[in-house]
mmCIF file of C-alpha atoms in Angstrom:
data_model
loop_
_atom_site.group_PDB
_atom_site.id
_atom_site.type_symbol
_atom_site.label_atom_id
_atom_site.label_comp_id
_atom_site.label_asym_id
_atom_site.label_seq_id
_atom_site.Cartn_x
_atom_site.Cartn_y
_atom_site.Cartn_z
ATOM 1 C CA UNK U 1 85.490 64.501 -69.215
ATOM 2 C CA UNK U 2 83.214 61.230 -69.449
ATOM 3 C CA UNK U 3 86.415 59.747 -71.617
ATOM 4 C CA UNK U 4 88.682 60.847 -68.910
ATOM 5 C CA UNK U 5 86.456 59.079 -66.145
ATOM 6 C CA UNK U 6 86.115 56.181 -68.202
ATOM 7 C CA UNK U 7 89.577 55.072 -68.800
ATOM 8 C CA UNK U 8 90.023 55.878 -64.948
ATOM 9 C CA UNK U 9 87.683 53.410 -63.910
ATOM 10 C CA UNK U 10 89.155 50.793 -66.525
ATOM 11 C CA UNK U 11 92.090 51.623 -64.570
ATOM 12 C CA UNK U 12 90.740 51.152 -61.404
ATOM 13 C CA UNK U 13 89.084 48.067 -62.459
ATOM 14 C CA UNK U 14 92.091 46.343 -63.819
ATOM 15 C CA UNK U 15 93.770 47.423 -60.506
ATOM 16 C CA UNK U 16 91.173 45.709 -58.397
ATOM 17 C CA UNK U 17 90.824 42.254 -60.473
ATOM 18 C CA UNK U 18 94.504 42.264 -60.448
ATOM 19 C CA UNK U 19 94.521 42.395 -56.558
ATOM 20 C CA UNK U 20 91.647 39.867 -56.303
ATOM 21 C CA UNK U 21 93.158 36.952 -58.457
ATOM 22 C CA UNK U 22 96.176 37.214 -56.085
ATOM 23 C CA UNK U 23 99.135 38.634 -58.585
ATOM 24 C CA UNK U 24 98.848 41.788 -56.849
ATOM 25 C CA UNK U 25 100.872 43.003 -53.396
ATOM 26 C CA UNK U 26 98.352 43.340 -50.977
ATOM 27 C CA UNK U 27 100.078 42.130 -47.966
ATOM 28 C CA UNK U 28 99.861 43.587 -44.283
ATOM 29 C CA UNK U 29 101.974 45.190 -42.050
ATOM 30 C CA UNK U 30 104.560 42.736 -40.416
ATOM 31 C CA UNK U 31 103.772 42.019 -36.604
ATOM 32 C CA UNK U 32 105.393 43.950 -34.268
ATOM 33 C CA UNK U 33 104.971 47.322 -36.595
ATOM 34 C CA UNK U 34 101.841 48.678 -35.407
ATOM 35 C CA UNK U 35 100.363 49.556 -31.956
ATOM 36 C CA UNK U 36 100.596 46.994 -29.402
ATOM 37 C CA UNK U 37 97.829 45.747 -27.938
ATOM 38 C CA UNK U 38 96.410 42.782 -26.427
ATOM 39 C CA UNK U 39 93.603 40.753 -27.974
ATOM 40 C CA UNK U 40 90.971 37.850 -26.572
ATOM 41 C CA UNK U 41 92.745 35.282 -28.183
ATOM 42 C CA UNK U 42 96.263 35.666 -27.109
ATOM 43 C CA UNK U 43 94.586 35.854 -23.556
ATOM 44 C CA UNK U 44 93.164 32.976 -24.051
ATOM 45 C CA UNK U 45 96.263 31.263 -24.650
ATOM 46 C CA UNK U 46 98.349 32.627 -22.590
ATOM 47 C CA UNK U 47 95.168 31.390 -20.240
ATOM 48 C CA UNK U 48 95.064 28.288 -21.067
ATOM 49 C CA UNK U 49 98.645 27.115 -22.237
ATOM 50 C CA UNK U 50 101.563 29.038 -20.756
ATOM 51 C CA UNK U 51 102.142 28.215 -17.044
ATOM 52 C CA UNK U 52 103.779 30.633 -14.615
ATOM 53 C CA UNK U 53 106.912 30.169 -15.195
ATOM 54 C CA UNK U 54 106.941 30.667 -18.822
ATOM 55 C CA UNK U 55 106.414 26.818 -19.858
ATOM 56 C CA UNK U 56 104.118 26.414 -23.018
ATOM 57 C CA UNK U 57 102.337 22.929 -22.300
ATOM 58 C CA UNK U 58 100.937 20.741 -25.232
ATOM 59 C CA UNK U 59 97.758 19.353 -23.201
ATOM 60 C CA UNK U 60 96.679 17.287 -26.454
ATOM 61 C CA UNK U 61 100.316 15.743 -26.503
ATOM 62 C CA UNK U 62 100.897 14.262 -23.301
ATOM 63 C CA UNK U 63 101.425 17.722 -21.324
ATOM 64 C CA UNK U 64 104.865 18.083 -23.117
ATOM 65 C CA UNK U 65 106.441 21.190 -24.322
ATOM 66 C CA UNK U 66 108.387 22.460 -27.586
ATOM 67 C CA UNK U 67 110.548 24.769 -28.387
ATOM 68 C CA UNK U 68 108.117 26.019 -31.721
ATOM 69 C CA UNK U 69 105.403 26.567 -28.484
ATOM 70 C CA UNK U 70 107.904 28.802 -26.738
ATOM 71 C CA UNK U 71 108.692 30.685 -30.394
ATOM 72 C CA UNK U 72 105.150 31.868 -30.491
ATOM 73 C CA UNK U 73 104.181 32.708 -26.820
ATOM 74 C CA UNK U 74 107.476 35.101 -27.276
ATOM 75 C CA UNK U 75 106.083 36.383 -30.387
ATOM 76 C CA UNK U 76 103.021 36.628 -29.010
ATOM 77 C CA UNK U 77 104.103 38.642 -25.814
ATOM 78 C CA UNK U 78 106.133 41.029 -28.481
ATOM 79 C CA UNK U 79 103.159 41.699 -30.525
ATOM 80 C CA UNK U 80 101.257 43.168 -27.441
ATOM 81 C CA UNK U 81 103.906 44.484 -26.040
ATOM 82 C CA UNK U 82 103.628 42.576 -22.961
ATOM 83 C CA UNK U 83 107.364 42.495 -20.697
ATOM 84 C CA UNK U 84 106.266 40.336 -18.207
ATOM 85 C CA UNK U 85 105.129 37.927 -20.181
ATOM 86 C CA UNK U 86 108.002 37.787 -22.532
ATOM 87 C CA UNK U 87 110.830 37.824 -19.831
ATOM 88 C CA UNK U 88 108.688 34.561 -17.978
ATOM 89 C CA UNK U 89 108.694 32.543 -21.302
ATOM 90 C CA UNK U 90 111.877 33.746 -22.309
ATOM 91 C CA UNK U 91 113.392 32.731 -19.198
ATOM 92 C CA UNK U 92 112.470 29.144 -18.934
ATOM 93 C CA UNK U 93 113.414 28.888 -22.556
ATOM 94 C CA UNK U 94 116.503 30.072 -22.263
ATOM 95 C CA UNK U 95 117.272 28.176 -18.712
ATOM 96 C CA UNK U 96 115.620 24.562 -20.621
ATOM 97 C CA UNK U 97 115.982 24.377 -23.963
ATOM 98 C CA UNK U 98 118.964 26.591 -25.084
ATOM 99 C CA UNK U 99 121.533 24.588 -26.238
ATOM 100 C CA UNK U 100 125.468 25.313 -26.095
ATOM 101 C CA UNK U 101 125.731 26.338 -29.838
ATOM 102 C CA UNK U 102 122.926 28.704 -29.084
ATOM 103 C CA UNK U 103 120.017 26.804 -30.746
ATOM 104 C CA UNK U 104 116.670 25.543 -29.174
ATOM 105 C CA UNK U 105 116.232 21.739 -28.477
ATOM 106 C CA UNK U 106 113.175 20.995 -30.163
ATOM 107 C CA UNK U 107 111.538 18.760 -27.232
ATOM 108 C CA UNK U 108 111.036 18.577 -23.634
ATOM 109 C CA UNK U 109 109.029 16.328 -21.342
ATOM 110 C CA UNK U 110 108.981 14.867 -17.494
ATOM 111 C CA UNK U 111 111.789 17.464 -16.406
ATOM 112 C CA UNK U 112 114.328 17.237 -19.080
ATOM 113 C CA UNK U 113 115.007 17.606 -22.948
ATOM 114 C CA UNK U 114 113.821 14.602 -24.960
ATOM 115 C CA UNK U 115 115.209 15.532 -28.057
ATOM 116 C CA UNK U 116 117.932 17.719 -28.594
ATOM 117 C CA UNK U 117 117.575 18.331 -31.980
ATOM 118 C CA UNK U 118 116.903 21.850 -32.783
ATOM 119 C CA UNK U 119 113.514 23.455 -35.175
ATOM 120 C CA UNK U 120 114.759 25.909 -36.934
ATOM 121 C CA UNK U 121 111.039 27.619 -37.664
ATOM 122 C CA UNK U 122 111.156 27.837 -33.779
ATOM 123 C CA UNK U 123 114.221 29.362 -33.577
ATOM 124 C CA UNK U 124 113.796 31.766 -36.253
ATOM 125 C CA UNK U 125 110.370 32.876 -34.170
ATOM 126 C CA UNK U 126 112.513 33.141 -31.169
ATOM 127 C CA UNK U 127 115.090 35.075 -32.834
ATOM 128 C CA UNK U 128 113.140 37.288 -34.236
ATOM 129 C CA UNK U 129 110.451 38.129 -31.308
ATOM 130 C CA UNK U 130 114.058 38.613 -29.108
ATOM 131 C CA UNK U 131 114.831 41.334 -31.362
ATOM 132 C CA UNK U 132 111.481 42.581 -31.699
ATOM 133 C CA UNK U 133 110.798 42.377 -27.908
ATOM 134 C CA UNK U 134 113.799 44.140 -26.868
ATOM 135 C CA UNK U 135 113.757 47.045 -28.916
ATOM 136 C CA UNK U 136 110.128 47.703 -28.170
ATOM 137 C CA UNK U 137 110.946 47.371 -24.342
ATOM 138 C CA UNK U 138 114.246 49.219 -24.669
ATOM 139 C CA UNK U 139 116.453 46.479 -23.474
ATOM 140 C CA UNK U 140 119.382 46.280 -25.825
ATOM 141 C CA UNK U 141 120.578 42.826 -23.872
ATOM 142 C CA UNK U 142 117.198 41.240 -25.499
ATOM 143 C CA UNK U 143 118.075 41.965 -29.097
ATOM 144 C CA UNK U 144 121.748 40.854 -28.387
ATOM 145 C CA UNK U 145 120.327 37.067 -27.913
ATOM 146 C CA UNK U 146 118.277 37.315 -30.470
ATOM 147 C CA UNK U 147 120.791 38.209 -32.705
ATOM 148 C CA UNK U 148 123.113 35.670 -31.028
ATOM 149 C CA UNK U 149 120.203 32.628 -31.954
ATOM 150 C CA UNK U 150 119.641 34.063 -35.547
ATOM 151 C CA UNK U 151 123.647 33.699 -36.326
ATOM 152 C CA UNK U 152 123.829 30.142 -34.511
ATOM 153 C CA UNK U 153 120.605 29.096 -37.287
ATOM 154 C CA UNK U 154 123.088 30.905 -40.128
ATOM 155 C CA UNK U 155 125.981 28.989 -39.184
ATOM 156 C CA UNK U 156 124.074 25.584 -38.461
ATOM 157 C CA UNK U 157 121.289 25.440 -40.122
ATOM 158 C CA UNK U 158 121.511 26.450 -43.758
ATOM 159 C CA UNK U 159 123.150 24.763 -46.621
ATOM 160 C CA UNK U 160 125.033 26.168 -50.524
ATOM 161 C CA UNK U 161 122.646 23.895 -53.151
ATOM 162 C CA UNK U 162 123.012 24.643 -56.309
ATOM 163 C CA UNK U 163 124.288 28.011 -56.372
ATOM 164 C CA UNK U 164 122.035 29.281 -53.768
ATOM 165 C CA UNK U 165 122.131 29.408 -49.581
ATOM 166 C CA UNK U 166 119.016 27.727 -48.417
ATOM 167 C CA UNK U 167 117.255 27.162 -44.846
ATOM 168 C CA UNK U 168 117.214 23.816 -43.163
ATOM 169 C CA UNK U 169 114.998 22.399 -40.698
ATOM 170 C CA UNK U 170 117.365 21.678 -38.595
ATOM 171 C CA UNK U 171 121.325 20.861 -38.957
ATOM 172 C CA UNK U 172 119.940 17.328 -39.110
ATOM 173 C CA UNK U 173 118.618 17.644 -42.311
ATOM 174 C CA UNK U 174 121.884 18.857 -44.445
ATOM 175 C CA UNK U 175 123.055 15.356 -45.662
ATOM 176 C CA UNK U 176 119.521 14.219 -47.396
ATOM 177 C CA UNK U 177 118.533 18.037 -47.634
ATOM 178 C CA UNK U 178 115.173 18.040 -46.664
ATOM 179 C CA UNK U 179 113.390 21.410 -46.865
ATOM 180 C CA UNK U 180 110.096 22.585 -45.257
ATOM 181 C CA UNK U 181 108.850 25.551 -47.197
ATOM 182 C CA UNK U 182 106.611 26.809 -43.981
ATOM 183 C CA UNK U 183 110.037 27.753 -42.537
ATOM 184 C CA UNK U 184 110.481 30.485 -45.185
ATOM 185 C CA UNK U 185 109.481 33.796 -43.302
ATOM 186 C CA UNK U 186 110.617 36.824 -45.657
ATOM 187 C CA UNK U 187 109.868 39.299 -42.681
ATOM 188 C CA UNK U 188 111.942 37.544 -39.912
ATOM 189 C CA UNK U 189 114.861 37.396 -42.648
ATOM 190 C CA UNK U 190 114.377 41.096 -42.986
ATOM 191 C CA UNK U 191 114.105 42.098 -39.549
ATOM 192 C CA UNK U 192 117.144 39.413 -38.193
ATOM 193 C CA UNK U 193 119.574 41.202 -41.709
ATOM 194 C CA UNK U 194 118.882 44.911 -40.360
ATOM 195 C CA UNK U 195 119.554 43.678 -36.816
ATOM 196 C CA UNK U 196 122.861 41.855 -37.782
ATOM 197 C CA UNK U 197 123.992 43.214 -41.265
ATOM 198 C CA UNK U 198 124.644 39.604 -42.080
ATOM 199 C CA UNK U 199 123.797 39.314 -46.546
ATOM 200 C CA UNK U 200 123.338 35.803 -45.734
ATOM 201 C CA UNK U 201 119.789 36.478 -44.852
ATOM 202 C CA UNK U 202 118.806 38.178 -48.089
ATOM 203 C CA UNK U 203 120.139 34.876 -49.835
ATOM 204 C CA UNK U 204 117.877 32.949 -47.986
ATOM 205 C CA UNK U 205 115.225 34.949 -48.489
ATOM 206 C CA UNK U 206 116.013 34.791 -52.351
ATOM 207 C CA UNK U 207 116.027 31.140 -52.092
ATOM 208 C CA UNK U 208 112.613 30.715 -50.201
ATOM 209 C CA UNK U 209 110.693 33.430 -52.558
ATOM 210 C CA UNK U 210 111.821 30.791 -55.813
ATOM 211 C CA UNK U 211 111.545 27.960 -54.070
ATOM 212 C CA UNK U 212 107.867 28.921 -53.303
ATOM 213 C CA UNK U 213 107.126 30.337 -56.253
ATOM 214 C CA UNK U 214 108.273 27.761 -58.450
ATOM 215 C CA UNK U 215 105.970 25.259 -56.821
ATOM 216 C CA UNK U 216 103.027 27.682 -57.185
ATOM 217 C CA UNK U 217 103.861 28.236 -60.403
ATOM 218 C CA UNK U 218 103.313 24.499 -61.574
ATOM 219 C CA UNK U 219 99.657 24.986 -60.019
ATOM 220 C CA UNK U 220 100.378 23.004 -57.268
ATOM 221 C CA UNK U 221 100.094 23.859 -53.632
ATOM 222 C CA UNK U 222 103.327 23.657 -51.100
ATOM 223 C CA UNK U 223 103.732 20.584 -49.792
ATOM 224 C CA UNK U 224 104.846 19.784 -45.805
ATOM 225 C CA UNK U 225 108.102 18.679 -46.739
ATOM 226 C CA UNK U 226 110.478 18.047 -49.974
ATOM 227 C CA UNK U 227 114.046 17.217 -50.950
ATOM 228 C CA UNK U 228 116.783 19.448 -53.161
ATOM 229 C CA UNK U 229 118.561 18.154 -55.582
ATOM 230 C CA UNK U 230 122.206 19.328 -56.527
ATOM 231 C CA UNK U 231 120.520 22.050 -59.135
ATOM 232 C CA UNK U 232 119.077 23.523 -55.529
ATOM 233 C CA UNK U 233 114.818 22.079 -57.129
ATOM 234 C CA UNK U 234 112.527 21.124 -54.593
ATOM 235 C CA UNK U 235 110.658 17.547 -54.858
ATOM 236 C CA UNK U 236 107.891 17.308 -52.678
ATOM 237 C CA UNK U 237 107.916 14.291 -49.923
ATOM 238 C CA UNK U 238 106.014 13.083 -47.575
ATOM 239 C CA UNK U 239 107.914 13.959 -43.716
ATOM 240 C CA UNK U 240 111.514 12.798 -43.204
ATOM 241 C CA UNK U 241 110.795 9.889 -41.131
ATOM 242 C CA UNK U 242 108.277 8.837 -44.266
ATOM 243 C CA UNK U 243 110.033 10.222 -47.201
ATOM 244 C CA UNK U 244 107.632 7.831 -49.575
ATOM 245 C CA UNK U 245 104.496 8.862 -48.305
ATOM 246 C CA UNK U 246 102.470 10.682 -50.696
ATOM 247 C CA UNK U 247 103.299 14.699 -50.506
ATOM 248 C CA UNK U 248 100.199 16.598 -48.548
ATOM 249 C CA UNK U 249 99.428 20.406 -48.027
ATOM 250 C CA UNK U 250 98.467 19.685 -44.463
ATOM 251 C CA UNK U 251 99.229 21.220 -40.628
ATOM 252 C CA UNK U 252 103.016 22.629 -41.592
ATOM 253 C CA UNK U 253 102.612 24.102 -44.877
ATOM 254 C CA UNK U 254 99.334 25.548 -43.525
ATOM 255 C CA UNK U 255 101.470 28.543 -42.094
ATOM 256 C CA UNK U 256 102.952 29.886 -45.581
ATOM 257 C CA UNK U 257 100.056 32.081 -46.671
ATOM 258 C CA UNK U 258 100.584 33.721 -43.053
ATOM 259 C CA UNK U 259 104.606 34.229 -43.410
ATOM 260 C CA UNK U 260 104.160 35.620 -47.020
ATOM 261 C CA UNK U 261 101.050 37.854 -46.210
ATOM 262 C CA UNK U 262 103.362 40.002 -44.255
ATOM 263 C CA UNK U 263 104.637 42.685 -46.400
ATOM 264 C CA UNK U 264 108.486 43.823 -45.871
ATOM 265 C CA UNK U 265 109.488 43.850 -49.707
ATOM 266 C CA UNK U 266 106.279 42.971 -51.553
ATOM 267 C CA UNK U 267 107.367 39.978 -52.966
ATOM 268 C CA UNK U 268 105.834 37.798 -50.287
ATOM 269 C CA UNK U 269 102.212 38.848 -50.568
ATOM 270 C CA UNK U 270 102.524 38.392 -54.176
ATOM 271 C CA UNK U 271 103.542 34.696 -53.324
ATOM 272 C CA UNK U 272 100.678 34.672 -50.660
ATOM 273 C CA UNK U 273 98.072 36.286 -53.011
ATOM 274 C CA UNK U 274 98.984 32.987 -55.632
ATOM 275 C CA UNK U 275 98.195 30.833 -52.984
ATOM 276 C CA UNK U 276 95.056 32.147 -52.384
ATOM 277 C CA UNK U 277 93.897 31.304 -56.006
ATOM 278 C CA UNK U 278 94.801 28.043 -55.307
ATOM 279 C CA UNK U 279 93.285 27.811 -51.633
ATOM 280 C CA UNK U 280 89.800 29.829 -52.576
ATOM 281 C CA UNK U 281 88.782 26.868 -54.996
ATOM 282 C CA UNK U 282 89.524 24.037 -52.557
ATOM 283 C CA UNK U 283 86.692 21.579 -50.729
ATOM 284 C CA UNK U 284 86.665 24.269 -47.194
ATOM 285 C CA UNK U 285 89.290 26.494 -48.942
ATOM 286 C CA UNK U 286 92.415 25.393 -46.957
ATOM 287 C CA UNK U 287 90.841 24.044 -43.627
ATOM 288 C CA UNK U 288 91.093 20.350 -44.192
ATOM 289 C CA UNK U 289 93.993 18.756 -41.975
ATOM 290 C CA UNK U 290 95.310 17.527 -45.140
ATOM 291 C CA UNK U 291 95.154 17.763 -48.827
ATOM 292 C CA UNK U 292 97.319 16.588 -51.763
ATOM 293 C CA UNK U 293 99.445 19.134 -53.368
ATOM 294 C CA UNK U 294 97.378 19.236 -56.560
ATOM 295 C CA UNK U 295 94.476 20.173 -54.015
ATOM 296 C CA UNK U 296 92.578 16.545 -53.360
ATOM 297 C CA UNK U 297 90.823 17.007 -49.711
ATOM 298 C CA UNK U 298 92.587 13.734 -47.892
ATOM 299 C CA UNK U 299 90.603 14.097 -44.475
ATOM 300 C CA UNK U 300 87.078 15.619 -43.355
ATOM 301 C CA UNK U 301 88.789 16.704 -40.284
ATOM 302 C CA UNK U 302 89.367 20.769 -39.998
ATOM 303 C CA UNK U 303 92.263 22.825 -38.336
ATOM 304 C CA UNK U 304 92.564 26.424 -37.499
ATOM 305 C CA UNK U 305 95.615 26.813 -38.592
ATOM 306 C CA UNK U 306 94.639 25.938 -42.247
ATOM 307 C CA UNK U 307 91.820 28.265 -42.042
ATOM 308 C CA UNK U 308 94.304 31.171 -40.791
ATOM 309 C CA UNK U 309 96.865 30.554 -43.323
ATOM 310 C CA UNK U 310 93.941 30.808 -45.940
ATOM 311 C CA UNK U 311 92.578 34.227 -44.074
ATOM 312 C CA UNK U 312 96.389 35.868 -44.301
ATOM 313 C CA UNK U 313 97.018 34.312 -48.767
ATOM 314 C CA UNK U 314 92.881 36.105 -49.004
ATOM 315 C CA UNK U 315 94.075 39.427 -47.290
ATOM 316 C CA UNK U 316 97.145 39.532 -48.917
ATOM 317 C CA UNK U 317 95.106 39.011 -52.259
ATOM 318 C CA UNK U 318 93.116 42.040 -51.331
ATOM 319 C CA UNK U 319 89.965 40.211 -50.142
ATOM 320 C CA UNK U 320 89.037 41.434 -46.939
ATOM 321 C CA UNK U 321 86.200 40.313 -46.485
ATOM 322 C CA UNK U 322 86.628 36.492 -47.195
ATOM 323 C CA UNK U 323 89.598 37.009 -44.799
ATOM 324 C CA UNK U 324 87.993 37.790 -42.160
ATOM 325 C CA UNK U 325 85.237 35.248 -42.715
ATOM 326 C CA UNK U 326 88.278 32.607 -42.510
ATOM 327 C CA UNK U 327 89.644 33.982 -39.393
ATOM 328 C CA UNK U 328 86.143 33.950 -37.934
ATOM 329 C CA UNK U 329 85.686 30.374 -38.596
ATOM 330 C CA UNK U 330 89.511 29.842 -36.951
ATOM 331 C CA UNK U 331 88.426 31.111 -34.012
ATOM 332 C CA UNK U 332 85.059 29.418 -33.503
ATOM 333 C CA UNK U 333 86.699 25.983 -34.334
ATOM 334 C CA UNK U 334 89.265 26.492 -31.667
ATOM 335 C CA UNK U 335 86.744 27.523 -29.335
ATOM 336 C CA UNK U 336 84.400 23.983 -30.001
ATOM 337 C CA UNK U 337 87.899 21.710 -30.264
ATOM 338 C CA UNK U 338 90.712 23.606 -28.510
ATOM 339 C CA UNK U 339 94.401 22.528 -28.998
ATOM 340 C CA UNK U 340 97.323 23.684 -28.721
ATOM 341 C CA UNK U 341 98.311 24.366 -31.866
ATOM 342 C CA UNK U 342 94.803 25.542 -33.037
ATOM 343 C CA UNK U 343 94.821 28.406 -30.306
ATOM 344 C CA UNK U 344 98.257 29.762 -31.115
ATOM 345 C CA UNK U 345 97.681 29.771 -34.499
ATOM 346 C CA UNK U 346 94.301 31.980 -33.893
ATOM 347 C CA UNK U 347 96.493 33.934 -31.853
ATOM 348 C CA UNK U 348 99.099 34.893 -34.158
ATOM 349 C CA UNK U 349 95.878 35.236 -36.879
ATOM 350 C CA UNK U 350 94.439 37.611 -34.899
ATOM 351 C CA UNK U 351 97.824 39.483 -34.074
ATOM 352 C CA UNK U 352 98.508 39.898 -37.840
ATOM 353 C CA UNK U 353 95.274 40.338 -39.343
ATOM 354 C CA UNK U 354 93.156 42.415 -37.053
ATOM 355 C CA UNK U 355 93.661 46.046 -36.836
ATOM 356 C CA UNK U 356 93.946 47.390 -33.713
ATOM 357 C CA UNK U 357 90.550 48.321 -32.285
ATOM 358 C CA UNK U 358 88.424 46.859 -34.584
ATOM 359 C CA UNK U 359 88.121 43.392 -32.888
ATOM 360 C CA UNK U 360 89.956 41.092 -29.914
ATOM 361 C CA UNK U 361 90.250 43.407 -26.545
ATOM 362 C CA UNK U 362 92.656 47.317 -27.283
ATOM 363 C CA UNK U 363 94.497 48.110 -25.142
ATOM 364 C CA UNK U 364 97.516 47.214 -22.198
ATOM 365 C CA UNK U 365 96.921 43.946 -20.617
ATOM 366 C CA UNK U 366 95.644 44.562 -17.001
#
């Protein structure tokens, strides 16, 4: 018998060290699969942010609004299974920003669209909280448009390089194939396949999972933005408007341990759990604004969304605890220097992360 236990607890041990230097498959349940409920900091947003009729205003930009804002209000209102607030934000979307091939313009300000130009991370979020939203609130017409939008982003918005279907960040980028890894959501792939039975969105999510891993692999952490060559390889770059600029981890590649923390196949919080190798061993482990990819803090300055991204790669890496330590500091930084992006980003944290009725506010929305 003390043999037997023995070689249990190696096993056991080997399990656990396994899960905590982030090869395992952690992972948490994707939004939208547990119990809705409500939570202090998607109040708060909602609060503070989203006006009456369903606008999402960028205070810290100029009072402007983008279609990536209106992506995760609807999430948001999906998660907690709120109608009314869906159908508001879904409506002035849809009646302001929907353009006639189905996608989102990315930008509106003063009364009217500023930029056309579609975000395809938006309108994957949209999609995919339309599908989401509807089925939970029994309205087949819901997951209709969001099935609509996630077809318009397969026609438009992706790209054959080098043997393999990949995502774009918008239709603009297909001639000097620029590629923003923070796109990559291996959940909202699955969930937008089942509700269309379109294959294309398993080849994307092929694509993203090597893509992602490939950099990780090097030791390096994702970078904002990159290029593809013909062999369908990512370079890292700085944004397409500054291609040359050195290549930084910073407010858009931030997101990625949060998309790949969600588990749907289990290869995505293996991906996340790498990341949080890398992450746990940086100067404020992820919450700098910026950082070289071979993880060089560039700024003092500290976002929320950094620190969220790092809480989802920790819990997906099986460490709980330091998970919700990161969260914890998310929220108290948006609380002392609230923005936008910061607050939506806590937001969605807390939506993912916290189990229902162990922090935020249980229950219906009054």
């Amino acid at each position: 018998m003390p043999v037997v236990i023995a070689l249990v607890l190696a096993v056991v041990a080997a399990v656990v060290l396994v899960r905590r230097d982030g090869s395992g498959d952690g992972g948490v349940a994707p939004l939208g699969t547990g119990p809705g409920r409500s939570s202090a900091a998607v109040d708060r947003f909602f609060a503070e942010y989203v006006n009456g009729d369903g606008r999402v205003v960028r205070p810290d930009h100029g009072g402007d609004t983008v279609s990536e804002g209106q992506a995760y209000a609807l999430l948001l209102a999906a998660v907690t299974e709120d109608p009314d607030r869906f159908h508001r934000v879904w409506k002035w979307t849809k009646e302001n920003l929907q353009r006639d091939d189905g996608l989102l313009s990315w930008k509106w300000a003063g009364g009217r669209v500023v930029d056309p130009e579609p975000a395809t991370d938006a309108d994957l979020d949209a999609a995919r909280a339309l599908v989401m939203a509807g089925r939970t609130f029994g309205e087949p017409g819901l997951v209709e448009e969001g099935k609509r939008l996630g077809l318009a982003i397969l026609d438009h918005a992706t790209a054959e390089v080098g043997g393999g279907l990949v995502l774009l960040p918008g239709p603009w980028a297909a001639r000097e194939r620029f590629f923003n890894p923070s796109y990559v959501s291996p959940c909202t792939y699955a969930a937008l396949q089942e509700a269309t039975g379109d294959p294309r969105w398993a080849r994307l999510e092929e694509s993203g999972n090597r893509l992602v891993g490939a950099v990780l692999a090097k030791g390096e952490l994702p970078p904002d933005w990159g290029r593809l060559n013909d062999r369908g390889e990512l370079t890292p770059t700085g944004p397409p408007e500054a291609p040359e600029r050195r290549p930084q981890y910073g407010a858009d590649a931030s997101r990625l341990g949060f998309r790949f923390a969600e588990d749907c196949d289990g290869k995505g919080p293996v991906l996340a759990g790498r990341l949080w190798t890398q992450l746990e061993r940086l100067d404020g482990q992820g919450a700098s604004l910026a950082y070289s990819i071979d993880g060089e803090r560039l700024t003092p300055d500290e976002h929320p969304v950094g620190l969220v991204g790092a809480a989802a790669a920790a819990k997906a890496a099986g460490a709980a605890d330091e998970s919700a330590r990161l969260l914890g500091r998310a929220t108290t930084l948006a609380r002392r220097h609230p923005t936008y992006y910061g607050s939506a980003w806590v937001a969605l944290g807390e939506a993912l992360l916290v189990p229902p009725g162990t922090g935020g506010r249980t229950g219906k929305r009054p």
